[in-house]
Amino acid sequence: MDVADRTQEFLARLDSGHKIEAEDWMPDAYRAELIRLIRLHGISEIMGTLPEKEWVPRAPTLYRKLALMAKVQDEAGHGQILIRVAEDLMAPLHQNREDIMADLFAGRQKFHNVFHMPVPTWADAGLIGWLVDGAAIITQGMLLSGSYAPYTRALRRIVEEEGFHIQHGESICMALAEGTPRQRAMFQDALTRWWPSLMMFFGPPERSAPGGAGAGSHQRANLRFRIRSKTNEELRQRYLTKYVPRIRALGFSIPDATLAQDPDTGAWTYQPPDWDLWRRIIGNGGPRSADRLELRRMSYVEGQWVRDLLSSTRKAV
Amino acid sequence: MTNPGQSGETVPHQDFGVYEVFAQTQPLGAMEWQASLMAGSPQMALSLAQQNFLRRRQIYGLWVVPRDAIAKAPTDPTDPSHAADALFRLPKGYRELSDYHYLVSKWRQYQQQAMTPDTMA
């Protein structure tokens, strides 16, 4: 069977609901899409620890501090799990996590737009837990039915833990919403600050994806390979349906005068975020991109002796 | 100390091996695969497994197995010796309880016969 026939057979198998394992034959394009997606997810979990950990020393109570530390630890663990899944896919290319880290430091590995942003107040930290993790779980819940078994197995564990993260974030935001006028104002400011980033979270709809005509090819390829089952825009619509009523119920206002839901179709219209700005942010041009990359690099370099000590061929130190 | 990623396209790889992690989550449960991880030694793998994957739940047993030590049947159905091929294409009820359920009704029948007034007299 030649590659074209094998690919047809593979696609037919995906269409019948068959799941793929790491060592199965797969078309190069399937492997490439998975590596791209899982590397991005894994390294975003790792980089995602950095904005939140800024609030560990400043959490308002011991309870909140412990919960936030547990969450940060979970995110680092998710990064470990996901990078392991990516490594098995990268093995035929003779690459592993060290190549991912090198690519991150050299600006060749992107991470999620939200983790390039500043976290100036405790309300921002709570908002990340509630509304950023809430967005993440919408994406990950959709990916749970994906065709690549090792990734969906990893996601099952991750989604279970994210459930705690959302409640943790909700609890912080609820306390602020029920708090003093100053606490409410702090949350409103955080929401106003984060709204454009939240609208960017799921990525551009296909029509304005980078590259113009024929764009959004990763979305389309991932749909064809049954790695994902919904488009960026479908996820964003689902997110708005879930969270806009909750935000409004707490009496906060969303900084988008055009935001409206069609009563018949349920579809939302909204002010599209600046996708050029999004491209600049994920190209490490965000307000905190350089600082966070530098912190990650410093911790990687300073931790080298630990990895050396733990490696199976011990070096004299 | 080199700056990772700045010098060139490739980086030296740490000498870690892949370990598969299995845990028993019920006292009478089977060992079940949990995750895989990279470590330099079995002790390190055990410690990472506990920290990364099992810190939220009570476990009763923990194994880490070097992946190299596991011989796997292929999972790709286009492979002639794939895992599902172990299901022989023969009637296999002879080794299943369901093929012997008729015995229950047989016994019920014999019990009822034995308890009719005629036989009791």
Tab-separated table of C-alpha atoms in Angstrom:
chain	number	residue	atom	x	y	z
A	1	MET	CA	0.000	0.000	0.000
A	2	ASP	CA	1.472	3.403	-0.914
A	3	VAL	CA	1.323	6.452	1.361
A	4	ALA	CA	-1.748	7.927	-0.375
A	5	ASP	CA	-3.692	4.667	0.070
A	6	ARG	CA	-2.531	4.295	3.650
A	7	THR	CA	-3.591	7.875	4.340
A	8	GLN	CA	-7.051	7.205	2.879
A	9	GLU	CA	-7.355	4.068	4.978
A	10	PHE	CA	-6.173	6.026	8.047
A	11	LEU	CA	-8.733	8.804	7.490
A	12	ALA	CA	-11.503	6.246	7.015
A	13	ARG	CA	-10.471	4.638	10.298
A	14	LEU	CA	-10.608	8.028	12.053
A	15	ASP	CA	-14.086	8.587	10.592
A	16	SER	CA	-15.257	5.297	12.065
A	17	GLY	CA	-14.152	6.464	15.532
A	18	HIS	CA	-10.916	4.498	15.777
A	19	LYS	CA	-8.300	5.969	18.142
A	20	ILE	CA	-4.619	6.203	17.246
A	21	GLU	CA	-1.764	5.175	19.546
A	22	ALA	CA	1.753	6.625	19.617
A	23	GLU	CA	3.467	3.811	17.761
A	24	ASP	CA	0.790	3.328	15.098
A	25	TRP	CA	1.506	4.386	11.548
A	26	MET	CA	0.232	7.914	10.931
A	27	PRO	CA	0.516	10.399	8.058
A	28	ASP	CA	3.316	12.939	8.587
A	29	ALA	CA	0.760	15.757	8.525
A	30	TYR	CA	-1.196	14.136	11.396
A	31	ARG	CA	1.974	13.820	13.456
A	32	ALA	CA	2.965	17.413	12.660
A	33	GLU	CA	-0.447	18.823	13.663
A	34	LEU	CA	-0.425	16.883	16.923
A	35	ILE	CA	3.113	17.938	17.794
A	36	ARG	CA	2.259	21.559	17.080
A	37	LEU	CA	-0.919	21.448	19.186
A	38	ILE	CA	0.399	19.446	22.140
A	39	ARG	CA	3.676	21.369	22.371
A	40	LEU	CA	1.704	24.612	22.434
A	41	HIS	CA	-0.656	23.243	25.075
A	42	GLY	CA	2.159	21.791	27.220
A	43	ILE	CA	4.428	24.815	27.145
A	44	SER	CA	1.432	27.104	27.804
A	45	GLU	CA	0.737	25.133	30.993
A	46	ILE	CA	4.364	25.691	32.048
A	47	MET	CA	4.359	29.395	31.133
A	48	GLY	CA	0.902	29.682	32.709
A	49	THR	CA	2.379	28.990	36.130
A	50	LEU	CA	4.324	32.259	35.952
A	51	PRO	CA	1.535	34.869	35.985
A	52	GLU	CA	-0.242	33.045	38.811
A	53	LYS	CA	2.770	32.339	40.929
A	54	GLU	CA	3.315	36.106	41.159
A	55	TRP	CA	0.348	36.110	43.567
A	56	VAL	CA	1.435	33.221	45.794
A	57	PRO	CA	3.418	35.450	48.186
A	58	ARG	CA	0.682	38.109	48.122
A	59	ALA	CA	-2.447	35.949	48.463
A	60	PRO	CA	-4.800	37.547	51.012
A	61	THR	CA	-5.182	34.522	53.312
A	62	LEU	CA	-3.350	31.289	54.062
A	63	TYR	CA	-6.267	29.334	52.597
A	64	ARG	CA	-6.008	31.234	49.305
A	65	LYS	CA	-2.229	30.866	49.297
A	66	LEU	CA	-2.421	27.083	49.729
A	67	ALA	CA	-5.094	26.778	47.047
A	68	LEU	CA	-3.109	28.915	44.612
A	69	MET	CA	0.069	26.929	45.252
A	70	ALA	CA	-1.829	23.700	44.610
A	71	LYS	CA	-3.128	25.147	41.371
A	72	VAL	CA	0.316	26.281	40.223
A	73	GLN	CA	1.671	22.827	41.039
A	74	ASP	CA	-1.139	21.238	38.998
A	75	GLU	CA	-0.333	23.415	35.991
A	76	ALA	CA	3.336	22.433	36.127
A	77	GLY	CA	2.218	18.791	36.337
A	78	HIS	CA	-0.028	19.259	33.294
A	79	GLY	CA	2.954	20.626	31.423
A	80	GLN	CA	4.950	17.502	32.374
A	81	ILE	CA	2.162	15.174	31.241
A	82	LEU	CA	1.623	16.960	27.930
A	83	ILE	CA	5.267	17.375	27.047
A	84	ARG	CA	5.697	13.605	27.608
A	85	VAL	CA	2.878	13.024	25.076
A	86	ALA	CA	4.560	15.421	22.632
A	87	GLU	CA	7.926	13.714	23.158
A	88	ASP	CA	6.583	10.341	22.071
A	89	LEU	CA	5.374	11.955	18.847
A	90	MET	CA	8.684	13.772	18.400
A	91	ALA	CA	10.811	10.660	18.993
A	92	PRO	CA	11.081	9.743	15.276
A	93	LEU	CA	12.416	13.279	14.730
A	94	HIS	CA	15.036	12.680	17.458
A	95	GLN	CA	13.698	15.540	19.535
A	96	ASN	CA	12.585	15.780	23.122
A	97	ARG	CA	11.639	18.321	25.823
A	98	GLU	CA	15.017	19.970	25.699
A	99	ASP	CA	14.376	20.926	22.086
A	100	ILE	CA	10.992	22.373	23.110
A	101	MET	CA	12.691	24.467	25.794
A	102	ALA	CA	15.410	25.573	23.380
A	103	ASP	CA	12.737	26.583	20.870
A	104	LEU	CA	10.872	28.489	23.575
A	105	PHE	CA	13.961	30.453	24.548
A	106	ALA	CA	14.830	31.140	20.906
A	107	GLY	CA	11.303	32.424	20.170
A	108	ARG	CA	10.423	29.470	17.930
A	109	GLN	CA	7.904	27.949	20.349
A	110	LYS	CA	4.811	30.042	21.024
A	111	PHE	CA	2.717	30.024	24.164
A	112	HIS	CA	-0.829	31.120	24.793
A	113	ASN	CA	-1.708	34.837	24.480
A	114	VAL	CA	-3.155	35.133	27.991
A	115	PHE	CA	0.154	34.225	29.637
A	116	HIS	CA	1.890	37.218	28.054
A	117	MET	CA	-0.311	39.595	30.044
A	118	PRO	CA	0.254	41.361	33.380
A	119	VAL	CA	-1.526	40.352	36.585
A	120	PRO	CA	-1.509	43.614	38.540
A	121	THR	CA	-4.154	42.830	41.199
A	122	TRP	CA	-5.573	39.917	43.194
A	123	ALA	CA	-8.754	40.289	41.114
A	124	ASP	CA	-6.681	39.536	37.998
A	125	ALA	CA	-5.421	36.360	39.702
A	126	GLY	CA	-9.001	35.331	40.525
A	127	LEU	CA	-10.180	36.202	37.030
A	128	ILE	CA	-7.521	33.950	35.513
A	129	GLY	CA	-8.798	31.062	37.611
A	130	TRP	CA	-12.419	31.667	36.715
A	131	LEU	CA	-12.532	33.060	33.189
A	132	VAL	CA	-9.219	31.922	31.672
A	133	ASP	CA	-9.419	28.395	33.072
A	134	GLY	CA	-13.102	28.425	32.147
A	135	ALA	CA	-12.096	29.080	28.551
A	136	ALA	CA	-9.391	26.420	28.723
A	137	ILE	CA	-11.842	23.792	29.888
A	138	ILE	CA	-14.157	24.548	26.969
A	139	THR	CA	-11.283	23.851	24.577
A	140	GLN	CA	-10.070	20.812	26.494
A	141	GLY	CA	-13.542	19.355	26.928
A	142	MET	CA	-13.913	19.489	23.151
A	143	LEU	CA	-10.491	17.858	22.652
A	144	LEU	CA	-11.431	14.951	24.973
A	145	SER	CA	-13.122	13.175	22.093
A	146	GLY	CA	-10.095	13.591	19.826
A	147	SER	CA	-8.602	10.815	17.735
A	148	TYR	CA	-5.158	10.584	19.357
A	149	ALA	CA	-5.533	8.314	22.387
A	150	PRO	CA	-2.446	9.374	24.418
A	151	TYR	CA	-3.515	13.033	24.253
A	152	THR	CA	-7.108	12.323	25.244
A	153	ARG	CA	-5.904	10.129	28.134
A	154	ALA	CA	-3.716	13.009	29.331
A	155	LEU	CA	-6.618	15.439	28.924
A	156	ARG	CA	-8.916	13.303	31.039
A	157	ARG	CA	-6.620	13.757	34.020
A	158	ILE	CA	-6.050	17.433	33.249
A	159	VAL	CA	-9.744	18.271	32.908
A	160	GLU	CA	-10.421	16.563	36.235
A	161	GLU	CA	-7.933	18.876	37.944
A	162	GLU	CA	-9.085	21.953	36.019
A	163	GLY	CA	-12.484	21.430	37.635
A	164	PHE	CA	-10.888	22.397	40.947
A	165	HIS	CA	-9.144	25.385	39.350
A	166	ILE	CA	-12.366	26.876	38.076
A	167	GLN	CA	-14.104	26.535	41.438
A	168	HIS	CA	-11.063	28.073	43.074
A	169	GLY	CA	-11.216	31.017	40.650
A	170	GLU	CA	-14.982	31.331	41.010
A	171	SER	CA	-14.627	31.400	44.771
A	172	ILE	CA	-12.118	34.283	44.629
A	173	CYS	CA	-14.273	36.240	42.167
A	174	MET	CA	-17.437	35.579	44.166
A	175	ALA	CA	-15.767	36.893	47.328
A	176	LEU	CA	-14.757	40.058	45.491
A	177	ALA	CA	-18.213	40.437	43.924
A	178	GLU	CA	-19.828	40.179	47.356
A	179	GLY	CA	-17.173	42.409	48.916
A	180	THR	CA	-16.712	46.131	49.457
A	181	PRO	CA	-17.219	48.710	46.687
A	182	ARG	CA	-13.440	48.831	46.370
A	183	GLN	CA	-13.231	45.065	45.872
A	184	ARG	CA	-16.018	45.197	43.282
A	185	ALA	CA	-14.244	48.030	41.482
A	186	MET	CA	-11.039	46.003	41.511
A	187	PHE	CA	-12.799	43.091	39.826
A	188	GLN	CA	-14.514	45.363	37.287
A	189	ASP	CA	-11.114	46.854	36.372
A	190	ALA	CA	-9.630	43.388	35.965
A	191	LEU	CA	-12.525	42.338	33.732
A	192	THR	CA	-12.160	45.453	31.573
A	193	ARG	CA	-8.438	44.773	31.300
A	194	TRP	CA	-8.835	41.081	30.442
A	195	TRP	CA	-11.839	41.128	28.110
A	196	PRO	CA	-9.867	41.607	24.852
A	197	SER	CA	-7.491	38.788	25.888
A	198	LEU	CA	-10.457	36.527	26.642
A	199	MET	CA	-11.947	37.263	23.225
A	200	MET	CA	-8.573	36.333	21.684
A	201	PHE	CA	-8.324	33.133	23.736
A	202	PHE	CA	-9.776	30.717	21.173
A	203	GLY	CA	-7.817	32.214	18.282
A	204	PRO	CA	-9.074	33.891	15.122
A	205	PRO	CA	-12.145	32.669	13.278
A	206	GLU	CA	-11.142	30.999	10.054
A	207	ARG	CA	-11.858	34.003	7.842
A	208	SER	CA	-9.354	36.273	9.560
A	209	ALA	CA	-6.729	33.674	10.363
A	210	PRO	CA	-3.145	34.503	9.373
A	211	GLY	CA	-2.247	34.095	5.734
A	212	GLY	CA	-5.384	35.344	4.007
A	213	ALA	CA	-6.810	32.953	1.436
A	214	GLY	CA	-6.513	29.301	2.394
A	215	ALA	CA	-5.927	30.396	5.947
A	216	GLY	CA	-6.871	28.642	9.130
A	217	SER	CA	-5.423	25.484	7.666
A	218	HIS	CA	-4.398	24.137	11.081
A	219	GLN	CA	-7.996	24.406	12.279
A	220	ARG	CA	-9.217	22.661	9.159
A	221	ALA	CA	-6.545	19.969	9.297
A	222	ASN	CA	-7.299	19.295	12.962
A	223	LEU	CA	-10.987	18.988	12.181
A	224	ARG	CA	-10.270	16.590	9.321
A	225	PHE	CA	-7.982	14.508	11.507
A	226	ARG	CA	-10.659	14.523	14.204
A	227	ILE	CA	-8.156	15.969	16.661
A	228	ARG	CA	-10.732	18.678	17.301
A	229	SER	CA	-14.458	18.725	16.661
A	230	LYS	CA	-15.264	22.450	16.793
A	231	THR	CA	-13.841	25.610	15.237
A	232	ASN	CA	-12.336	28.490	17.218
A	233	GLU	CA	-15.470	30.525	16.625
A	234	GLU	CA	-17.810	27.760	17.801
A	235	LEU	CA	-15.796	27.542	21.032
A	236	ARG	CA	-15.895	31.318	21.522
A	237	GLN	CA	-19.684	31.315	21.019
A	238	ARG	CA	-20.057	28.552	23.586
A	239	TYR	CA	-17.866	30.514	26.001
A	240	LEU	CA	-19.971	33.666	25.628
A	241	THR	CA	-23.160	31.688	26.163
A	242	LYS	CA	-21.784	30.219	29.361
A	243	TYR	CA	-20.011	33.194	30.926
A	244	VAL	CA	-21.743	36.405	29.812
A	245	PRO	CA	-24.874	35.659	31.890
A	246	ARG	CA	-22.744	34.727	34.911
A	247	ILE	CA	-20.684	37.916	34.715
A	248	ARG	CA	-23.837	40.005	34.340
A	249	ALA	CA	-25.579	38.170	37.176
A	250	LEU	CA	-22.827	39.394	39.491
A	251	GLY	CA	-23.560	42.933	38.288
A	252	PHE	CA	-20.390	43.541	36.301
A	253	SER	CA	-20.334	45.134	32.894
A	254	ILE	CA	-18.551	43.715	29.895
A	255	PRO	CA	-16.583	46.388	28.031
A	256	ASP	CA	-18.179	45.780	24.650
A	257	ALA	CA	-21.205	47.912	23.734
A	258	THR	CA	-21.837	45.788	20.647
A	259	LEU	CA	-22.133	42.507	22.549
A	260	ALA	CA	-25.547	40.978	21.820
A	261	GLN	CA	-27.133	37.580	21.458
A	262	ASP	CA	-29.591	36.809	18.692
A	263	PRO	CA	-32.699	35.594	20.552
A	264	ASP	CA	-33.598	33.179	17.752
A	265	THR	CA	-30.272	31.597	16.836
A	266	GLY	CA	-28.458	32.153	20.136
A	267	ALA	CA	-25.455	33.474	18.177
A	268	TRP	CA	-23.414	36.264	19.699
A	269	THR	CA	-22.154	39.346	17.931
A	270	TYR	CA	-19.221	41.060	19.569
A	271	GLN	CA	-16.430	43.511	18.924
A	272	PRO	CA	-13.730	41.383	17.291
A	273	PRO	CA	-10.403	41.709	19.058
A	274	ASP	CA	-7.424	43.184	17.250
A	275	TRP	CA	-5.974	40.062	15.630
A	276	ASP	CA	-2.822	41.915	14.586
A	277	LEU	CA	-2.230	42.693	18.236
A	278	TRP	CA	-2.853	39.003	19.039
A	279	ARG	CA	-0.179	38.028	16.501
A	280	ARG	CA	2.267	40.466	18.076
A	281	ILE	CA	1.502	39.149	21.573
A	282	ILE	CA	2.021	35.474	20.714
A	283	GLY	CA	5.133	36.521	18.798
A	284	ASN	CA	6.516	37.422	22.252
A	285	GLY	CA	5.619	41.092	21.855
A	286	GLY	CA	3.174	41.117	24.779
A	287	PRO	CA	3.624	43.326	27.846
A	288	ARG	CA	5.161	40.552	29.981
A	289	SER	CA	6.529	38.209	27.280
A	290	ALA	CA	10.188	39.104	27.733
A	291	ASP	CA	10.105	39.031	31.553
A	292	ARG	CA	8.407	35.659	31.727
A	293	LEU	CA	10.699	34.109	29.124
A	294	GLU	CA	13.695	35.440	31.013
A	295	LEU	CA	12.396	33.994	34.277
A	296	ARG	CA	11.813	30.610	32.618
A	297	ARG	CA	15.299	30.691	31.079
A	298	MET	CA	16.897	31.648	34.372
A	299	SER	CA	15.132	28.860	36.222
A	300	TYR	CA	16.084	26.384	33.476
A	301	VAL	CA	19.738	27.370	33.533
A	302	GLU	CA	19.907	27.458	37.325
A	303	GLY	CA	18.229	24.046	37.520
A	304	GLN	CA	20.715	22.407	35.173
A	305	TRP	CA	22.792	21.030	38.068
A	306	VAL	CA	19.686	19.296	39.438
A	307	ARG	CA	18.988	17.622	36.106
A	308	ASP	CA	22.647	16.619	35.851
A	309	LEU	CA	22.537	15.137	39.329
A	310	LEU	CA	19.384	13.201	38.542
A	311	SER	CA	20.470	11.907	35.155
A	312	SER	CA	21.479	8.271	34.955
A	313	THR	CA	25.061	9.030	34.027
A	314	ARG	CA	26.098	11.151	36.936
A	315	LYS	CA	28.741	13.741	36.360
A	316	ALA	CA	31.181	14.889	39.010
A	317	VAL	CA	30.043	18.216	40.413
B	1	MET	CA	26.754	27.877	31.176
B	2	THR	CA	25.392	27.955	27.650
B	3	ASN	CA	22.218	29.777	26.818
B	4	PRO	CA	19.781	27.107	25.736
B	5	GLY	CA	18.399	27.676	22.285
B	6	GLN	CA	20.616	30.582	21.409
B	7	SER	CA	23.695	28.795	20.182
B	8	GLY	CA	22.241	26.581	17.479
B	9	GLU	CA	19.543	24.250	16.287
B	10	THR	CA	20.273	21.283	18.510
B	11	VAL	CA	20.740	20.925	22.234
B	12	PRO	CA	22.385	18.078	24.124
B	13	HIS	CA	19.769	15.721	25.527
B	14	GLN	CA	19.767	14.839	29.189
B	15	ASP	CA	20.404	11.202	29.926
B	16	PHE	CA	16.889	10.378	31.132
B	17	GLY	CA	14.884	7.270	30.383
B	18	VAL	CA	11.134	6.873	29.891
B	19	TYR	CA	9.277	5.104	32.695
B	20	GLU	CA	5.664	3.943	32.585
B	21	VAL	CA	3.791	4.472	35.858
B	22	PHE	CA	1.262	1.967	37.216
B	23	ALA	CA	-0.730	2.360	40.415
B	24	GLN	CA	-3.228	0.384	42.416
B	25	THR	CA	-6.013	2.732	43.509
B	26	GLN	CA	-8.121	0.152	45.385
B	27	PRO	CA	-6.805	-2.353	47.939
B	28	LEU	CA	-8.082	-5.226	45.783
B	29	GLY	CA	-7.718	-3.401	42.469
B	30	ALA	CA	-5.413	-4.230	39.613
B	31	MET	CA	-2.325	-2.209	38.779
B	32	GLU	CA	-3.451	0.345	36.214
B	33	TRP	CA	-1.388	2.488	33.859
B	34	GLN	CA	-1.376	6.128	34.967
B	35	ALA	CA	1.177	8.084	33.019
B	36	SER	CA	4.676	8.097	31.643
B	37	LEU	CA	7.561	10.241	32.749
B	38	MET	CA	11.284	10.759	32.252
B	39	ALA	CA	13.777	10.068	35.007
B	40	GLY	CA	17.385	9.163	35.518
B	41	SER	CA	16.733	6.269	37.914
B	42	PRO	CA	13.853	4.121	39.203
B	43	GLN	CA	13.982	5.936	42.562
B	44	MET	CA	13.651	9.278	40.815
B	45	ALA	CA	10.814	7.904	38.692
B	46	LEU	CA	8.941	6.731	41.816
B	47	SER	CA	9.331	10.094	43.451
B	48	LEU	CA	8.202	12.010	40.345
B	49	ALA	CA	5.252	9.659	39.892
B	50	GLN	CA	4.051	10.360	43.422
B	51	GLN	CA	4.461	14.108	43.070
B	52	ASN	CA	3.122	14.504	39.556
B	53	PHE	CA	0.317	12.033	39.265
B	54	LEU	CA	-0.773	10.640	42.617
B	55	ARG	CA	-0.724	13.447	45.136
B	56	ARG	CA	-4.524	13.754	45.204
B	57	ARG	CA	-5.491	10.150	45.798
B	58	GLN	CA	-4.867	7.297	48.157
B	59	ILE	CA	-2.938	4.529	46.448
B	60	TYR	CA	-2.049	1.034	47.617
B	61	GLY	CA	0.722	0.149	45.217
B	62	LEU	CA	3.008	1.911	42.774
B	63	TRP	CA	5.182	0.521	39.996
B	64	VAL	CA	7.487	2.313	37.635
B	65	VAL	CA	8.676	0.255	34.694
B	66	PRO	CA	11.379	1.273	32.225
B	67	ARG	CA	9.578	1.466	28.898
B	68	ASP	CA	12.361	-0.561	27.270
B	69	ALA	CA	11.356	-3.479	29.511
B	70	ILE	CA	7.824	-3.608	28.060
B	71	ALA	CA	7.191	-5.683	24.968
B	72	LYS	CA	4.067	-4.354	23.290
B	73	ALA	CA	1.789	-5.889	20.707
B	74	PRO	CA	1.209	-3.416	17.882
B	75	THR	CA	-2.010	-1.387	18.222
B	76	ASP	CA	-2.229	-0.405	14.559
B	77	PRO	CA	-4.943	-2.603	13.027
B	78	THR	CA	-3.148	-2.576	9.696
B	79	ASP	CA	-0.290	-4.421	11.378
B	80	PRO	CA	-0.784	-8.172	10.845
B	81	SER	CA	0.094	-8.964	14.480
B	82	HIS	CA	-1.906	-6.152	16.117
B	83	ALA	CA	-3.239	-6.517	19.657
B	84	ALA	CA	-6.866	-7.147	18.727
B	85	ASP	CA	-5.783	-10.201	16.748
B	86	ALA	CA	-5.619	-12.118	20.014
B	87	LEU	CA	-9.418	-12.426	19.743
B	88	PHE	CA	-9.644	-15.662	17.786
B	89	ARG	CA	-12.319	-15.707	15.159
B	90	LEU	CA	-13.863	-18.840	16.628
B	91	PRO	CA	-16.842	-19.399	18.888
B	92	LYS	CA	-15.485	-18.520	22.291
B	93	GLY	CA	-18.520	-18.966	24.549
B	94	TYR	CA	-17.053	-22.199	25.931
B	95	ARG	CA	-14.867	-20.064	28.181
B	96	GLU	CA	-17.508	-17.483	29.125
B	97	LEU	CA	-19.982	-17.742	32.024
B	98	SER	CA	-22.792	-16.600	29.757
B	99	ASP	CA	-22.706	-19.902	27.856
B	100	TYR	CA	-23.577	-21.774	31.062
B	101	HIS	CA	-26.447	-19.598	32.310
B	102	TYR	CA	-28.950	-22.253	31.135
B	103	LEU	CA	-27.803	-24.362	34.106
B	104	VAL	CA	-29.640	-22.020	36.486
B	105	SER	CA	-33.001	-22.706	34.825
B	106	LYS	CA	-32.236	-26.419	34.601
B	107	TRP	CA	-31.712	-26.557	38.334
B	108	ARG	CA	-34.856	-24.533	38.924
B	109	GLN	CA	-36.759	-27.030	36.803
B	110	TYR	CA	-35.377	-30.010	38.735
B	111	GLN	CA	-36.125	-28.347	42.065
B	112	GLN	CA	-39.753	-27.682	41.034
B	113	GLN	CA	-40.165	-31.294	39.874
B	114	ALA	CA	-38.765	-32.537	43.130
B	115	MET	CA	-41.252	-30.454	45.089
B	116	THR	CA	-44.514	-31.424	43.316
B	117	PRO	CA	-47.135	-33.059	45.632
B	118	ASP	CA	-46.672	-36.370	43.786
B	119	THR	CA	-43.036	-36.684	44.545
B	120	MET	CA	-43.487	-35.362	48.076
B	121	ALA	CA	-46.055	-37.981	48.939
